[in-house]
Every structure is written in C-alpha cells, then in structure tokens.
mmCIF file of C-alpha atoms and ligand atoms in Angstrom:
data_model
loop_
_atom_site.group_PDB
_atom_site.id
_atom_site.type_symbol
_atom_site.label_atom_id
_atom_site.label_comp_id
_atom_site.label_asym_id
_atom_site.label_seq_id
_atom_site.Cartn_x
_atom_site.Cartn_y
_atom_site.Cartn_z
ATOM 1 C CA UNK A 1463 0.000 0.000 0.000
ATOM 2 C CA UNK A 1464 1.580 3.457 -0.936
ATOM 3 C CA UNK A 1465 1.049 6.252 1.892
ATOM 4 C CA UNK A 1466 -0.124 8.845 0.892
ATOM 5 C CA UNK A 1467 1.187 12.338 2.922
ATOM 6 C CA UNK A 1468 -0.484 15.531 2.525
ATOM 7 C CA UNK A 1469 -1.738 19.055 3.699
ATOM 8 C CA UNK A 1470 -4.752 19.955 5.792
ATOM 9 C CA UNK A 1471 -6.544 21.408 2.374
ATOM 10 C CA UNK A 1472 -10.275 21.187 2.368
ATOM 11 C CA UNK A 1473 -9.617 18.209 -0.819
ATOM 12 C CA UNK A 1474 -7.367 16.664 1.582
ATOM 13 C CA UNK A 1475 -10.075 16.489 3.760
ATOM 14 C CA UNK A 1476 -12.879 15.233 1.835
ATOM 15 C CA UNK A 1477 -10.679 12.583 0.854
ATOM 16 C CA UNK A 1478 -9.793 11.229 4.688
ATOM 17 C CA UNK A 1479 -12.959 11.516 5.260
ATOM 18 C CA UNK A 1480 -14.348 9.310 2.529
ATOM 19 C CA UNK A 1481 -11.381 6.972 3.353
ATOM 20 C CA UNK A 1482 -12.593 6.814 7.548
ATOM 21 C CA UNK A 1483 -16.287 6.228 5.695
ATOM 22 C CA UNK A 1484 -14.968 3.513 3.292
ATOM 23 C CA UNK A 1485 -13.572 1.157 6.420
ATOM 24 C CA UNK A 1486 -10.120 2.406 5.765
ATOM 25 C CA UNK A 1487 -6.907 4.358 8.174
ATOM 26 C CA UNK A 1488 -6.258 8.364 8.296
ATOM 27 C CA UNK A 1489 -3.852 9.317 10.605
ATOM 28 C CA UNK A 1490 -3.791 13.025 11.513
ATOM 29 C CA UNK A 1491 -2.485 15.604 13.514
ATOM 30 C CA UNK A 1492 -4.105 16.620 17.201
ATOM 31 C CA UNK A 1493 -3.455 19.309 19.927
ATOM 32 C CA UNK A 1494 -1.940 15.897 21.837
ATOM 33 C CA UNK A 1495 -0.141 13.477 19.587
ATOM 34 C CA UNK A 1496 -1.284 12.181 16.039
ATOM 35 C CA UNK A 1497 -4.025 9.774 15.985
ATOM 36 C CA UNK A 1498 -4.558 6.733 13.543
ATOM 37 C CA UNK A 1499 -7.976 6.696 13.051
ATOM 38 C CA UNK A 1500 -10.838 4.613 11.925
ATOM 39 C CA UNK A 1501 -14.867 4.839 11.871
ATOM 40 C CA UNK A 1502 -15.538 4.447 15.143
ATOM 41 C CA UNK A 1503 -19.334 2.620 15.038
ATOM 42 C CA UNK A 1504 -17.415 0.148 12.525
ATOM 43 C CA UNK A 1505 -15.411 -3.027 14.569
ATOM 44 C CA UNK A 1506 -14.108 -4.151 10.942
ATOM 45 C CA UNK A 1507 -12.437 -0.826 10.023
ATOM 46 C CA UNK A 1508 -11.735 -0.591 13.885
ATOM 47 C CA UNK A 1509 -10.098 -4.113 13.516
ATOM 48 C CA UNK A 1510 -8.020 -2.409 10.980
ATOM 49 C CA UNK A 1511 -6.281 -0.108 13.870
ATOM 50 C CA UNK A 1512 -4.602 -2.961 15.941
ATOM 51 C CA UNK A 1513 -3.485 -4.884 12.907
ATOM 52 C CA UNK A 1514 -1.758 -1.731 11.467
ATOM 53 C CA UNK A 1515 -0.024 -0.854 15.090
ATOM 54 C CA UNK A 1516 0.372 -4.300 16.374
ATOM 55 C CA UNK A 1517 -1.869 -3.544 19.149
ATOM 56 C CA UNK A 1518 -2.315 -5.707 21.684
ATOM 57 C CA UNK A 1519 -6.614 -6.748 21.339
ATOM 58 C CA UNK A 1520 -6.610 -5.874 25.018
ATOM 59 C CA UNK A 1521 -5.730 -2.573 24.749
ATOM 60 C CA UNK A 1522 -9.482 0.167 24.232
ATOM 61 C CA UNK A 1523 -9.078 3.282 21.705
ATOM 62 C CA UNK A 1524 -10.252 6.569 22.689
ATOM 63 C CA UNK A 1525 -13.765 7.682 20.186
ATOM 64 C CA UNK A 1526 -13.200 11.083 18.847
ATOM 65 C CA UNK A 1527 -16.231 13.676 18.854
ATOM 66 C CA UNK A 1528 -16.542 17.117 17.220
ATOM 67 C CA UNK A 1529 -19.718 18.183 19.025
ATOM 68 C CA UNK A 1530 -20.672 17.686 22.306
ATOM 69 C CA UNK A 1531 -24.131 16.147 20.859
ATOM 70 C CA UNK A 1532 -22.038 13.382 19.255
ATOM 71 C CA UNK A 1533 -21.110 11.894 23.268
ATOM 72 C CA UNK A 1534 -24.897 10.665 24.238
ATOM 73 C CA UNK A 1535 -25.682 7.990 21.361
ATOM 74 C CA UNK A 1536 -22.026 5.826 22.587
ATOM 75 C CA UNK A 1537 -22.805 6.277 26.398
ATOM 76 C CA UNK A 1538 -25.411 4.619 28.134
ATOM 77 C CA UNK A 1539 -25.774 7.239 30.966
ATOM 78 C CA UNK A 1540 -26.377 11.177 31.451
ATOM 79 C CA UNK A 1541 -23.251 12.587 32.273
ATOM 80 C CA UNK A 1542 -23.173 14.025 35.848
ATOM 81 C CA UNK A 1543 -23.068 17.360 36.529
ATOM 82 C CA UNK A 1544 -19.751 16.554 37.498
ATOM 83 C CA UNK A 1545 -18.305 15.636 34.005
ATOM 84 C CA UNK A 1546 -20.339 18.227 32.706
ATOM 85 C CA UNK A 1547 -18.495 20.898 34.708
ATOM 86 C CA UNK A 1548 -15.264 18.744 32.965
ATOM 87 C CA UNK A 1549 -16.823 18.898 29.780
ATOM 88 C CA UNK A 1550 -17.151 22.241 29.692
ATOM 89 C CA UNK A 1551 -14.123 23.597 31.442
ATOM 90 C CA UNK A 1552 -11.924 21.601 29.216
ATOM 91 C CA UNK A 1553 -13.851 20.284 26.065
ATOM 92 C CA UNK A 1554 -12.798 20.630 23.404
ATOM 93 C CA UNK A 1555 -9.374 19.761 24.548
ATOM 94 C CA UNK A 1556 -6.684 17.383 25.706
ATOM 95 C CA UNK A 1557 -9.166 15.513 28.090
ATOM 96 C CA UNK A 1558 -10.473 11.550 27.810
ATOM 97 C CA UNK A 1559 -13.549 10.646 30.016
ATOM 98 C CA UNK A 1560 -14.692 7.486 30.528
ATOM 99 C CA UNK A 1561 -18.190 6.462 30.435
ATOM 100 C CA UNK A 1562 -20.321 3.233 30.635
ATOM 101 C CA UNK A 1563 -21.091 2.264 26.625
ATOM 102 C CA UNK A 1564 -24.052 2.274 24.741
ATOM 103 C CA UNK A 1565 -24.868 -0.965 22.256
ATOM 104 C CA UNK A 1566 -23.332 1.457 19.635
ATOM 105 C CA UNK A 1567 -20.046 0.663 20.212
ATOM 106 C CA UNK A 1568 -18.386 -2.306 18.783
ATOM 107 C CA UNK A 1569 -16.457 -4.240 21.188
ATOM 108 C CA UNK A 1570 -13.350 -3.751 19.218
ATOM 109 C CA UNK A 1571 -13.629 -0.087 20.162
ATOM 110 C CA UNK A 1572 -13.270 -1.221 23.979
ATOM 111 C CA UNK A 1573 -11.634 -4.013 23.500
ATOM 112 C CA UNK A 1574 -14.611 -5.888 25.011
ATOM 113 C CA UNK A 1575 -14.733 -3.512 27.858
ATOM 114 C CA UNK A 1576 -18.354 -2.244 29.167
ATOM 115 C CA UNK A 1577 -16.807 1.547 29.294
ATOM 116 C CA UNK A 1578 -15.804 3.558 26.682
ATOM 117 C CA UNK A 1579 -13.164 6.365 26.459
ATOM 118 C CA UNK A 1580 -14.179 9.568 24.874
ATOM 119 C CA UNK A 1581 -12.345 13.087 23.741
ATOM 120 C CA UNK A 1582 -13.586 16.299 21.756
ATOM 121 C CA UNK A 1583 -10.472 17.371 20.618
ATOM 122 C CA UNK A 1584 -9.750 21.219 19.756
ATOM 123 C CA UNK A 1585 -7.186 20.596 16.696
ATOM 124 C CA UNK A 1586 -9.053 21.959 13.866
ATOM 125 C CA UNK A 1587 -8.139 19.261 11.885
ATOM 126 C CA UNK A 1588 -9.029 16.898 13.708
ATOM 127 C CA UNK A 1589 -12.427 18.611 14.004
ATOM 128 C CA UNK A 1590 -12.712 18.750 10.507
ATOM 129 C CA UNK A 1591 -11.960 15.122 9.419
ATOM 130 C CA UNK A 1592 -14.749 13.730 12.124
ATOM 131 C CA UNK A 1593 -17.191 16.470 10.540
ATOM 132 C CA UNK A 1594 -16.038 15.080 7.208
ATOM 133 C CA UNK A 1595 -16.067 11.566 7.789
ATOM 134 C CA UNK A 1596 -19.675 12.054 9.641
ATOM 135 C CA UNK A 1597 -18.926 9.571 12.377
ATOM 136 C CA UNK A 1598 -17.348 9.340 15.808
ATOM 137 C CA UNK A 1599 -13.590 8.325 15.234
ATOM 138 C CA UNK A 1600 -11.661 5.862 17.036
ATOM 139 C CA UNK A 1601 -8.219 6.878 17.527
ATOM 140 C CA UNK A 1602 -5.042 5.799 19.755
ATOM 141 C CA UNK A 1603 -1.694 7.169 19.052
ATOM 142 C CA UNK A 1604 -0.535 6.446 15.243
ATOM 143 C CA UNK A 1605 2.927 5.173 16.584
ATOM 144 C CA UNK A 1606 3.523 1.205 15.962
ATOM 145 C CA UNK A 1607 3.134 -0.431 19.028
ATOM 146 C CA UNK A 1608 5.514 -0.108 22.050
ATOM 147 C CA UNK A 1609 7.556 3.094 19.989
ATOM 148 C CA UNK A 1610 7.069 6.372 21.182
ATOM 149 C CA UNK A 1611 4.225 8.321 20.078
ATOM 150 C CA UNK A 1612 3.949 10.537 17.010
ATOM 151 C CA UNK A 1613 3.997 14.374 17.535
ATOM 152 C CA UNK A 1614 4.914 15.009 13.764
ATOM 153 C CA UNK A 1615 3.479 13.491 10.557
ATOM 154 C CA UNK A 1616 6.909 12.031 9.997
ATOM 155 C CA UNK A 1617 7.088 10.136 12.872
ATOM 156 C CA UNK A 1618 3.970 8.951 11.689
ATOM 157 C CA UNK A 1619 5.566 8.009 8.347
ATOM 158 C CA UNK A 1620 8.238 6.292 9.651
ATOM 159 C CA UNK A 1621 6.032 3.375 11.673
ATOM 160 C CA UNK A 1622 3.107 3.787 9.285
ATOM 161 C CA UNK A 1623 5.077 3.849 5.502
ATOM 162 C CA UNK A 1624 3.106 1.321 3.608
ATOM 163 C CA UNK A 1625 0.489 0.328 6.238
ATOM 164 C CA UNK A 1626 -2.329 2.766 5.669
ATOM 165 C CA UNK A 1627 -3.574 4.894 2.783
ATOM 166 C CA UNK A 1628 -3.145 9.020 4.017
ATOM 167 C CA UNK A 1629 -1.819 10.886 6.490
ATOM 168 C CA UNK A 1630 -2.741 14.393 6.894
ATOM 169 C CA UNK A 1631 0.145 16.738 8.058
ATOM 170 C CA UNK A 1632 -0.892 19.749 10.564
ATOM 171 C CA UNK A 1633 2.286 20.345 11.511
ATOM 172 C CA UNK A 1634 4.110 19.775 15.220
ATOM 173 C CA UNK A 1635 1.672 18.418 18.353
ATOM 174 C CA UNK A 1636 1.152 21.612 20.827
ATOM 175 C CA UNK A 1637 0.358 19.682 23.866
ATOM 176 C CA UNK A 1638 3.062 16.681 22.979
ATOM 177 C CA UNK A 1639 1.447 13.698 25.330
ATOM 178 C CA UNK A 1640 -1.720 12.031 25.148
ATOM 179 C CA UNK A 1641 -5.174 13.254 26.657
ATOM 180 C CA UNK A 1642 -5.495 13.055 30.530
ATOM 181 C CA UNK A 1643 -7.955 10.247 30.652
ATOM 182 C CA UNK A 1644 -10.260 10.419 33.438
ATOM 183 C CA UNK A 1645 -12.622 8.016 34.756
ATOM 184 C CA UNK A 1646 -16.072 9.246 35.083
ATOM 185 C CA UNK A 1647 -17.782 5.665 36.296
ATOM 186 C CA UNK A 1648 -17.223 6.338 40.207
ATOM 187 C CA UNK A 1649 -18.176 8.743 42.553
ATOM 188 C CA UNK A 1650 -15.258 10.575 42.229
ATOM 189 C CA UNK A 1651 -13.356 11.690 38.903
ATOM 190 C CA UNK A 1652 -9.884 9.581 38.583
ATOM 191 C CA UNK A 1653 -7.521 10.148 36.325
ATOM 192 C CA UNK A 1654 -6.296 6.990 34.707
ATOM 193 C CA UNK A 1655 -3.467 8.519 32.627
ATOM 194 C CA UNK A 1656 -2.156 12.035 33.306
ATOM 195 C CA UNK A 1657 -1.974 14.532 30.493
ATOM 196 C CA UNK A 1658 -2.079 18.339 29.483
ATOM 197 C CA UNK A 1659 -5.117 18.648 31.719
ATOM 198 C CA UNK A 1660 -3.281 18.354 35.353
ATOM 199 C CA UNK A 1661 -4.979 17.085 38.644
ATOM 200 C CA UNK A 1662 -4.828 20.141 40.170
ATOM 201 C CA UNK A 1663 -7.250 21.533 37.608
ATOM 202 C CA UNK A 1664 -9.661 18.932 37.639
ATOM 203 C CA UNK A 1665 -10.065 19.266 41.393
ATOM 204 C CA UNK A 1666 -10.891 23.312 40.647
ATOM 205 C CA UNK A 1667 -13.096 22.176 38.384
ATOM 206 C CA UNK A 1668 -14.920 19.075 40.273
ATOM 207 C CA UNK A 1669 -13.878 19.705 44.357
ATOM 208 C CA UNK A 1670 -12.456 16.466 44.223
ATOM 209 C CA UNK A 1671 -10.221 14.381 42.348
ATOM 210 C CA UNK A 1672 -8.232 10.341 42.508
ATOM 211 C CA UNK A 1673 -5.381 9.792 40.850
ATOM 212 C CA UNK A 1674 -4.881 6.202 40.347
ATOM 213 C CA UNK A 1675 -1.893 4.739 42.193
ATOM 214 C CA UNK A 1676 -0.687 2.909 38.829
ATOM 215 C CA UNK A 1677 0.368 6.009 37.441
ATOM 216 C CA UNK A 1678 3.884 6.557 38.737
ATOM 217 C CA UNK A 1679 5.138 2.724 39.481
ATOM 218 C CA UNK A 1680 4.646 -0.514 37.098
ATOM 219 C CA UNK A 1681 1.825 -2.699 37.902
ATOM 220 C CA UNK A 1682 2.013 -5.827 40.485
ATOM 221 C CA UNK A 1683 2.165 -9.568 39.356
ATOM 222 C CA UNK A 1684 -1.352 -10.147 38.766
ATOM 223 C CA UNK A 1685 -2.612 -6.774 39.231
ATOM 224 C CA UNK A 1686 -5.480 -5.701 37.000
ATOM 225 C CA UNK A 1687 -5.205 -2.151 35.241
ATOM 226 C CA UNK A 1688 -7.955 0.045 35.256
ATOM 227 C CA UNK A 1689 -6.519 1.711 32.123
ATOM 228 C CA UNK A 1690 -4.839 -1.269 29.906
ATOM 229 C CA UNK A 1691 -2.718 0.908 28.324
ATOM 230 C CA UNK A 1692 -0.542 1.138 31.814
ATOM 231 C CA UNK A 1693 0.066 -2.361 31.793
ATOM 232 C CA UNK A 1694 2.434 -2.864 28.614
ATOM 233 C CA UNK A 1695 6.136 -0.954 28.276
ATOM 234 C CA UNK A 1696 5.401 1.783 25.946
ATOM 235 C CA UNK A 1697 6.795 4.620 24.822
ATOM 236 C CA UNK A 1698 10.418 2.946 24.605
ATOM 237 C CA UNK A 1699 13.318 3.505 22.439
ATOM 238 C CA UNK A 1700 15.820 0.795 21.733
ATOM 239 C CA UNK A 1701 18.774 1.740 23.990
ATOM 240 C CA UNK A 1702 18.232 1.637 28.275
ATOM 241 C CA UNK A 1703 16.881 4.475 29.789
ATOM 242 C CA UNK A 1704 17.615 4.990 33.341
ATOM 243 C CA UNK A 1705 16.355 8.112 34.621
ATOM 244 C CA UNK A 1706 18.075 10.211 37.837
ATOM 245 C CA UNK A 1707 16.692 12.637 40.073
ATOM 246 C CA UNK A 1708 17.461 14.435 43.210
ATOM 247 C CA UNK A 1709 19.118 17.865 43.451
ATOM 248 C CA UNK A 1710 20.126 19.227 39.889
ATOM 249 C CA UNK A 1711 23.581 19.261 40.898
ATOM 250 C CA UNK A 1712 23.876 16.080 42.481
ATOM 251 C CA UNK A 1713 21.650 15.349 39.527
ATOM 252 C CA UNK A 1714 24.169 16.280 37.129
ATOM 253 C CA UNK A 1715 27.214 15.086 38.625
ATOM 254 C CA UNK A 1716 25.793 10.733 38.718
ATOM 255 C CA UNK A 1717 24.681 11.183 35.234
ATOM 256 C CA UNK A 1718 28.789 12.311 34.233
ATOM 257 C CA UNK A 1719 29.604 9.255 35.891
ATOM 258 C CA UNK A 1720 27.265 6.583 34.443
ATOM 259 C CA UNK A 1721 27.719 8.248 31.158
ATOM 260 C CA UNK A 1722 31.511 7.706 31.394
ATOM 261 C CA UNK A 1723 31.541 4.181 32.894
ATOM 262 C CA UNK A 1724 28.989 3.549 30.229
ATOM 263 C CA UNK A 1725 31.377 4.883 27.985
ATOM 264 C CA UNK A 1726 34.575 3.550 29.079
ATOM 265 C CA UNK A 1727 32.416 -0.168 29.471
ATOM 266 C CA UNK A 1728 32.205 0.491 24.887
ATOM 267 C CA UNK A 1729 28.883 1.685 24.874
ATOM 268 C CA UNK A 1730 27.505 4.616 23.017
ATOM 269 C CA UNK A 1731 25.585 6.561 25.970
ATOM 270 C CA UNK A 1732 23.210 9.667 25.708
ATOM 271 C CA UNK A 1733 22.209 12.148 27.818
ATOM 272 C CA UNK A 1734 18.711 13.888 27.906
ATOM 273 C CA UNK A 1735 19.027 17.207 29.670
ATOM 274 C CA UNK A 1736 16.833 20.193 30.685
ATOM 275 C CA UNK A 1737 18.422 23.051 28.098
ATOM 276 C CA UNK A 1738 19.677 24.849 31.425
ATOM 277 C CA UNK A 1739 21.532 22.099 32.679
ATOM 278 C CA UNK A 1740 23.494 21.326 29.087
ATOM 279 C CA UNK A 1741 26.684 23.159 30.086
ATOM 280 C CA UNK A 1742 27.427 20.842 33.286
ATOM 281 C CA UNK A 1743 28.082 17.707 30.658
ATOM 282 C CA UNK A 1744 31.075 19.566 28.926
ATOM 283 C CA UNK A 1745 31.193 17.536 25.565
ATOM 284 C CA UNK A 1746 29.456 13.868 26.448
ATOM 285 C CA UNK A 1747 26.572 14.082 23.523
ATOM 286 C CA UNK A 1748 23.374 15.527 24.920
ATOM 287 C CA UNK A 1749 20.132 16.322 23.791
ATOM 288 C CA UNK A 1750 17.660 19.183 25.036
ATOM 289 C CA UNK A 1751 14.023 18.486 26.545
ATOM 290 C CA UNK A 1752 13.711 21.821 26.744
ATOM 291 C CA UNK A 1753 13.447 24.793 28.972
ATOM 292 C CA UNK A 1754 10.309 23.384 31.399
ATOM 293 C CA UNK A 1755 8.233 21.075 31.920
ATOM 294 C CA UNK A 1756 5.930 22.573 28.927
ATOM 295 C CA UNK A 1757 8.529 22.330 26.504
ATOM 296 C CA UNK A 1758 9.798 18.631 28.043
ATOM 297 C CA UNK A 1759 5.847 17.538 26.814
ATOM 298 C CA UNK A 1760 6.344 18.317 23.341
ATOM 299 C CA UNK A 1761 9.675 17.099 23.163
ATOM 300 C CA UNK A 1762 9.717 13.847 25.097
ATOM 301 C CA UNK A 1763 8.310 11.991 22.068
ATOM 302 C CA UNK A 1764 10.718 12.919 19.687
ATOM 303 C CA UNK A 1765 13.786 12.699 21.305
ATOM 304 C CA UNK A 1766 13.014 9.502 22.279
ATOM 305 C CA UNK A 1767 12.929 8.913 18.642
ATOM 306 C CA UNK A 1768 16.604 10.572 17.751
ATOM 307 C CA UNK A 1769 18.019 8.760 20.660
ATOM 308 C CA UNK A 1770 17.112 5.217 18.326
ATOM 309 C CA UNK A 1771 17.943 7.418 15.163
ATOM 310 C CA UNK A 1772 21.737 8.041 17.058
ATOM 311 C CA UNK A 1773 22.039 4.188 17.935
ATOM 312 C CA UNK A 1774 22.250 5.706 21.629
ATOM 313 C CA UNK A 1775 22.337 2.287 23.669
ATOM 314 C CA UNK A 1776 22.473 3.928 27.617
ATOM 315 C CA UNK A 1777 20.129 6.492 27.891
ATOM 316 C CA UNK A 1778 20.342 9.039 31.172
ATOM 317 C CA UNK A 1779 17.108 11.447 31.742
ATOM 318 C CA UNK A 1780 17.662 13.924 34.063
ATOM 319 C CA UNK A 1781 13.856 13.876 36.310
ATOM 320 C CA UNK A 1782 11.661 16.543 36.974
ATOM 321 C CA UNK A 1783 9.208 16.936 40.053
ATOM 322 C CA UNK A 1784 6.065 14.807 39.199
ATOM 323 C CA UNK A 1785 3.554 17.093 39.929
ATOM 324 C CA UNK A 1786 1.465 19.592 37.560
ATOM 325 C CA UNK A 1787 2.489 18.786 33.782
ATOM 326 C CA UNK A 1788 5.372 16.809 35.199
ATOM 327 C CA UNK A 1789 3.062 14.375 36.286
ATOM 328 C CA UNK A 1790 2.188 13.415 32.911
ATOM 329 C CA UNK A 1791 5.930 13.763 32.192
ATOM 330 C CA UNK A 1792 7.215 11.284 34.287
ATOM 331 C CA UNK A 1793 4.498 9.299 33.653
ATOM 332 C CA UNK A 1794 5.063 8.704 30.215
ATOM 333 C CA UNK A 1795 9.493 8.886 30.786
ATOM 334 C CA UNK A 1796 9.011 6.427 34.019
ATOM 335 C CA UNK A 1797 7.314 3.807 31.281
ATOM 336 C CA UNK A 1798 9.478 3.929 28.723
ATOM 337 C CA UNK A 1799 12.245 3.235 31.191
ATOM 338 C CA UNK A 1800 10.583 0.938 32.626
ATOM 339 C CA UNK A 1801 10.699 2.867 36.164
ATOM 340 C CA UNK A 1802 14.280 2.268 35.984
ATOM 341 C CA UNK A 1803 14.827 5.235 38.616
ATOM 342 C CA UNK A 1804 17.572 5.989 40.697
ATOM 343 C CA UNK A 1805 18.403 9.005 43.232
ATOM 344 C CA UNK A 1806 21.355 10.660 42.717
ATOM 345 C CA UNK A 1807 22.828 10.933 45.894
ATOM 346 C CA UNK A 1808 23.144 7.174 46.233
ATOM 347 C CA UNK A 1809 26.116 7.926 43.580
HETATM 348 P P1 AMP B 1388 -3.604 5.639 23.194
HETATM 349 O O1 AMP B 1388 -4.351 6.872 22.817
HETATM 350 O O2 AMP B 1388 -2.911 4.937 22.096
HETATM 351 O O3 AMP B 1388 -2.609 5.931 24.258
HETATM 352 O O4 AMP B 1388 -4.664 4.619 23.780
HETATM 353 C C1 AMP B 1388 -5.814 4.975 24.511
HETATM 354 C C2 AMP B 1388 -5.668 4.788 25.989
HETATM 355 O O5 AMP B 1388 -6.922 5.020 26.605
HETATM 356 C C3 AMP B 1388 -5.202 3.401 26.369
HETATM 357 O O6 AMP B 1388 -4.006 3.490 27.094
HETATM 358 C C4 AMP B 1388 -6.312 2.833 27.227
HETATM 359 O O7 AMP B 1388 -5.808 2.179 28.361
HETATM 360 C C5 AMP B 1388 -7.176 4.032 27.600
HETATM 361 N N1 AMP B 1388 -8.596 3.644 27.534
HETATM 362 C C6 AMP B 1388 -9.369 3.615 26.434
HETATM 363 N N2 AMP B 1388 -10.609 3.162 26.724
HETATM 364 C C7 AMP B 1388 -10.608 2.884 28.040
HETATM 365 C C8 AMP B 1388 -11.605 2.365 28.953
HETATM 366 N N3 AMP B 1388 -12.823 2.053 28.541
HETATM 367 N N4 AMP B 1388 -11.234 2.201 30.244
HETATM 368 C C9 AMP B 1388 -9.979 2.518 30.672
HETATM 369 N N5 AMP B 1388 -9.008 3.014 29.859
HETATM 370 C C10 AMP B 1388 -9.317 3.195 28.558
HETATM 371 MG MG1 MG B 1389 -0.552 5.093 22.398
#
C-alpha cells in the first residue's frame, strides 16, 4: 500500500474523510499526539487499527467527537453534573472521560470492555476530518506499538510507511502527550493517565479528584489495570533508559559518571538534559528536553525517537518533580524506562 502524505486542504479532507467512511486508516495531527484513526461505530475498520499498530486486542481506543451532541448515542448514561463541569471547562481539549457504553459501540472499540473512552479534541483538523467523515472516530496514538508516540506526521511516516492509505500533516503536536484520561464511572473523577489537563485543575473544576496509584510505578504480578494501556512498556526507544533525580547538581554530577563508565564499558551513551543544565556535561553528547516542563511535553516523544535514530544504547534522563504537567511527564518517561529510577545521591 503506498502512503499517501499531505496538507490539511479542504480536498485533503474530503478525501480522509471518505477513506474513515470507506472502512479504511487516516492518521492526523491533534493538539496531543497524532491519531490513527478509523470509523468508530465500525469493529471491521476498527479491527483495521490494531493490525496496522500491532496492538495488543486488550488494549481500548479513545472515540473522537466534534460536538458535544455526538457523546450521548455511545454512552449509556447522562453525564453528571460533574463531568459536565469537565466537559465544559476543558472540552474541546486534551481531556479523555470514561463512560459506561451504549450498544453502539463495537467491542473492538473497547476491547470488550463495558466503558468507553471519549475526547472532543480542539485541533481543527481533527475537528474537521470527524465532521467530514460524519462519524465518531476511534483513535489511539498512530505510533507502531511499544515506539514512542507521534507528535509530527513524519514520525507517523516512519512506523506507518506502507500500512495505511493518508496521512494528513498539521504540523508539530502543541500539547506533545496524550489526553489526561479520566474516569467518570465512580463517585469521584480519577484520572487513569495524566496529560495536558493536570490534577490540580480537575479538582478546581470538580472539588475532588483520585489519581490512580498505577500512574507513577509498574503494575504488580497479577494486578489488573484500570486503564490497559498502563500495563504494557510503551513509549520505549531501543537503547536503556535509566532516569536520575534528586538535586540538579547532584543530579548532574551521577549522570557524568554513568555516562563515562557507560562509555569507558564500549557503549555509546546519551544524555537527555533540561536546556539549562546542558553546560554541566562539557562535551558527552546531549540532547535538550527543553526549557520546562511545557517544553519537556512536546519534546519527550521525539527525542526519544533521535536517541534510536543516534544508535544511543544507555540512555540518562535527568527527572523533573512529578507534579502539575510533570506528572504526565514522568508518567510517560518512568514507562518507557521501565521505572528504571535511581536518586542521585546514592552515587
Ligand atoms: P492511546 O491513545 O494509544 O494511548 O490509547 C488509549 C488509551 O486510553 C489506552 O491506554 C487505554 O488504556 C485508555 N482507555 C481507552 N478506553 C478505556 C476504557 N474504557 N477504560 C480505561 N481506559 C481506557
Ligand atoms: Mg498510544
């Protein structure tokens, strides 16, 4: 199959969206990360989605809406007033709520689950291909399975080349990481998966808010996960990443070392680094995640990507505090490391 890449142009439009009618794969650009998407009220084109990632059939997709009157036919319950206050604080946005599903909802969309996982997202393109297409979308991230998600259309071309018809190019991801996804079933909102939309918020917006204990450690043997994307190593590049925190300086100073007894042990090490913090590694080879925690989330991704692209085979992260975005930061850097964490001072 030849991949086709192309502008957001109201042609290319029409065109994914006859494709997402047709059964068939768009991928295209969102405020979060690219999606791969498919007609969501269709389980064969749905189908289509785990074969193209290698997907584990376990693993639910998120249905994309571009109007909030497109969320009551796939949930079988009126949202409380607490995910409406959610809904409209931070729809349309980087936000995932989870509801119990209506009958319209193929189980592939769930992955046999009896909830379903639903975002309004505030890319115009996005918004435009689900008006164009006419249906709810089903989207997760248009990476292959187990890489690190897409924030540009050619990430997207280099796990996707050959595998689906179009992808539609909107440029670089704004937010970086994937939708907060929020659990809406219980009494109290829990988020799942952190994101863009930070805990801190939601509890302005709802007086209350869980954050499920899965998010910062790998599961248990034999514990279930309430969100099945937390149970699978995602997110990973080739090489080992071991992450340090503690004190910047202290920080700074184990990362030298393991870089040179990585070195000096013939291996070709890499150093992620907050752009501040650069100068302290004198020539070892670096990369930048940025000036903040902001600019870590839209950079993660990719230079998780150009860490493979160097052949980088030790991989040291400086941390940041898990809290606000970081959260979701060390969420996502904590997984593809496999919580391989260590303090610095113990160097
Ligand atoms: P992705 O966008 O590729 O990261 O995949 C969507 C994520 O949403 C997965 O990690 C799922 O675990 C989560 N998700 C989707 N539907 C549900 C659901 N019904 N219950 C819990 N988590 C869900
Ligand atoms: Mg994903």
């Amino acid at each position: 199959m030849q991949t086709q890449l192309l502008p957001v142009t109201p042609e290319a439009l029409a065109r994914a969206g006859a494709l997402i009618r047709s059964g068939e794969l768009v991928a295209f650009p969102t405020e979060t990360v690219y999606g791969l998407g498919a007609n969501a009220l269709d389980g064969a084109a749905v189908k289509r989605i785990f074969e193209a990632k290698g997907r584990p059939g376990d693993n639910p997709l998120i249905a994309h809406i571009s109007a909030l009157e497109q969320l009551a036919p796939l949930i079988a319950v009126r949202p409380s007033p607490t995910a409406r206050a959610l809904m409209d604080a931070c729809w349309p946005g980087p936000m995932t709520l989870i509801f119990p599903k209506s009958s319209l909802v193929p189980d592939e969309v769930t992955a046999g689950l009896t909830t379903v996982a639903v975002r309004f997202p505030a890319h115009p393109a996005a918004r435009a291909l689900i008006d164009a297409a006419g249906v709810p979308i089903a989207a997760p991230s248009a990476n292959r399975s187990g890489r690190p998600s897409p924030t540009t259309a050619k990430h997207v071309l280099e796990d996707m080349d050959g595998r689906i018809p179009l992808i539609l190019d909107g440029g670089a991801c704004q937010v970086g990481l994937e939708s907060t996804v929020i659990d809406m079933t219980g009494e109290t909102p829990r988020v799942l998966r952190p994101g863009g939309i930070t805990p801190k918020r939601i509890a302005e917006i709802c007086g209350g808010v869980a954050v499920d204990e899965a998010v910062m450690r790998p599961l248990k043997e034999g514990e279930v996960a309430r969100s099945p994307g937390m149970k699978y190593r995602h997110y990973a590049p080739a090489g080992a990443l071991t992450i340090v925190k503690g004190e910047p300086g202290a920080v700074e100073r184990a990362i030298r070392e393991l870089y040179d007894e990585s070195q000096a042990s013939g291996k070709r090490p890499l150093i992620l680094s907050l752009q501040g913090h650069i100068p302290a590694y004198g020539d070892r080879r670096v990369l930048s995640l940025g000036a903040d925690e902001a600019e870590m989330a839209r950079s993660i991704f990719a230079r998780l990507r150009d860490a493979d692209a160097l052949g980088a085979d030790a991989i040291f992260s400086e941390a940041v505090p898990a809290d606000g975005l970081g959260l979701a930061v060390m969420n996502r850097l904590g997984r593809a490391a496999a919580f391989h964490i260590v303090e610095a001072e113990q160097h």
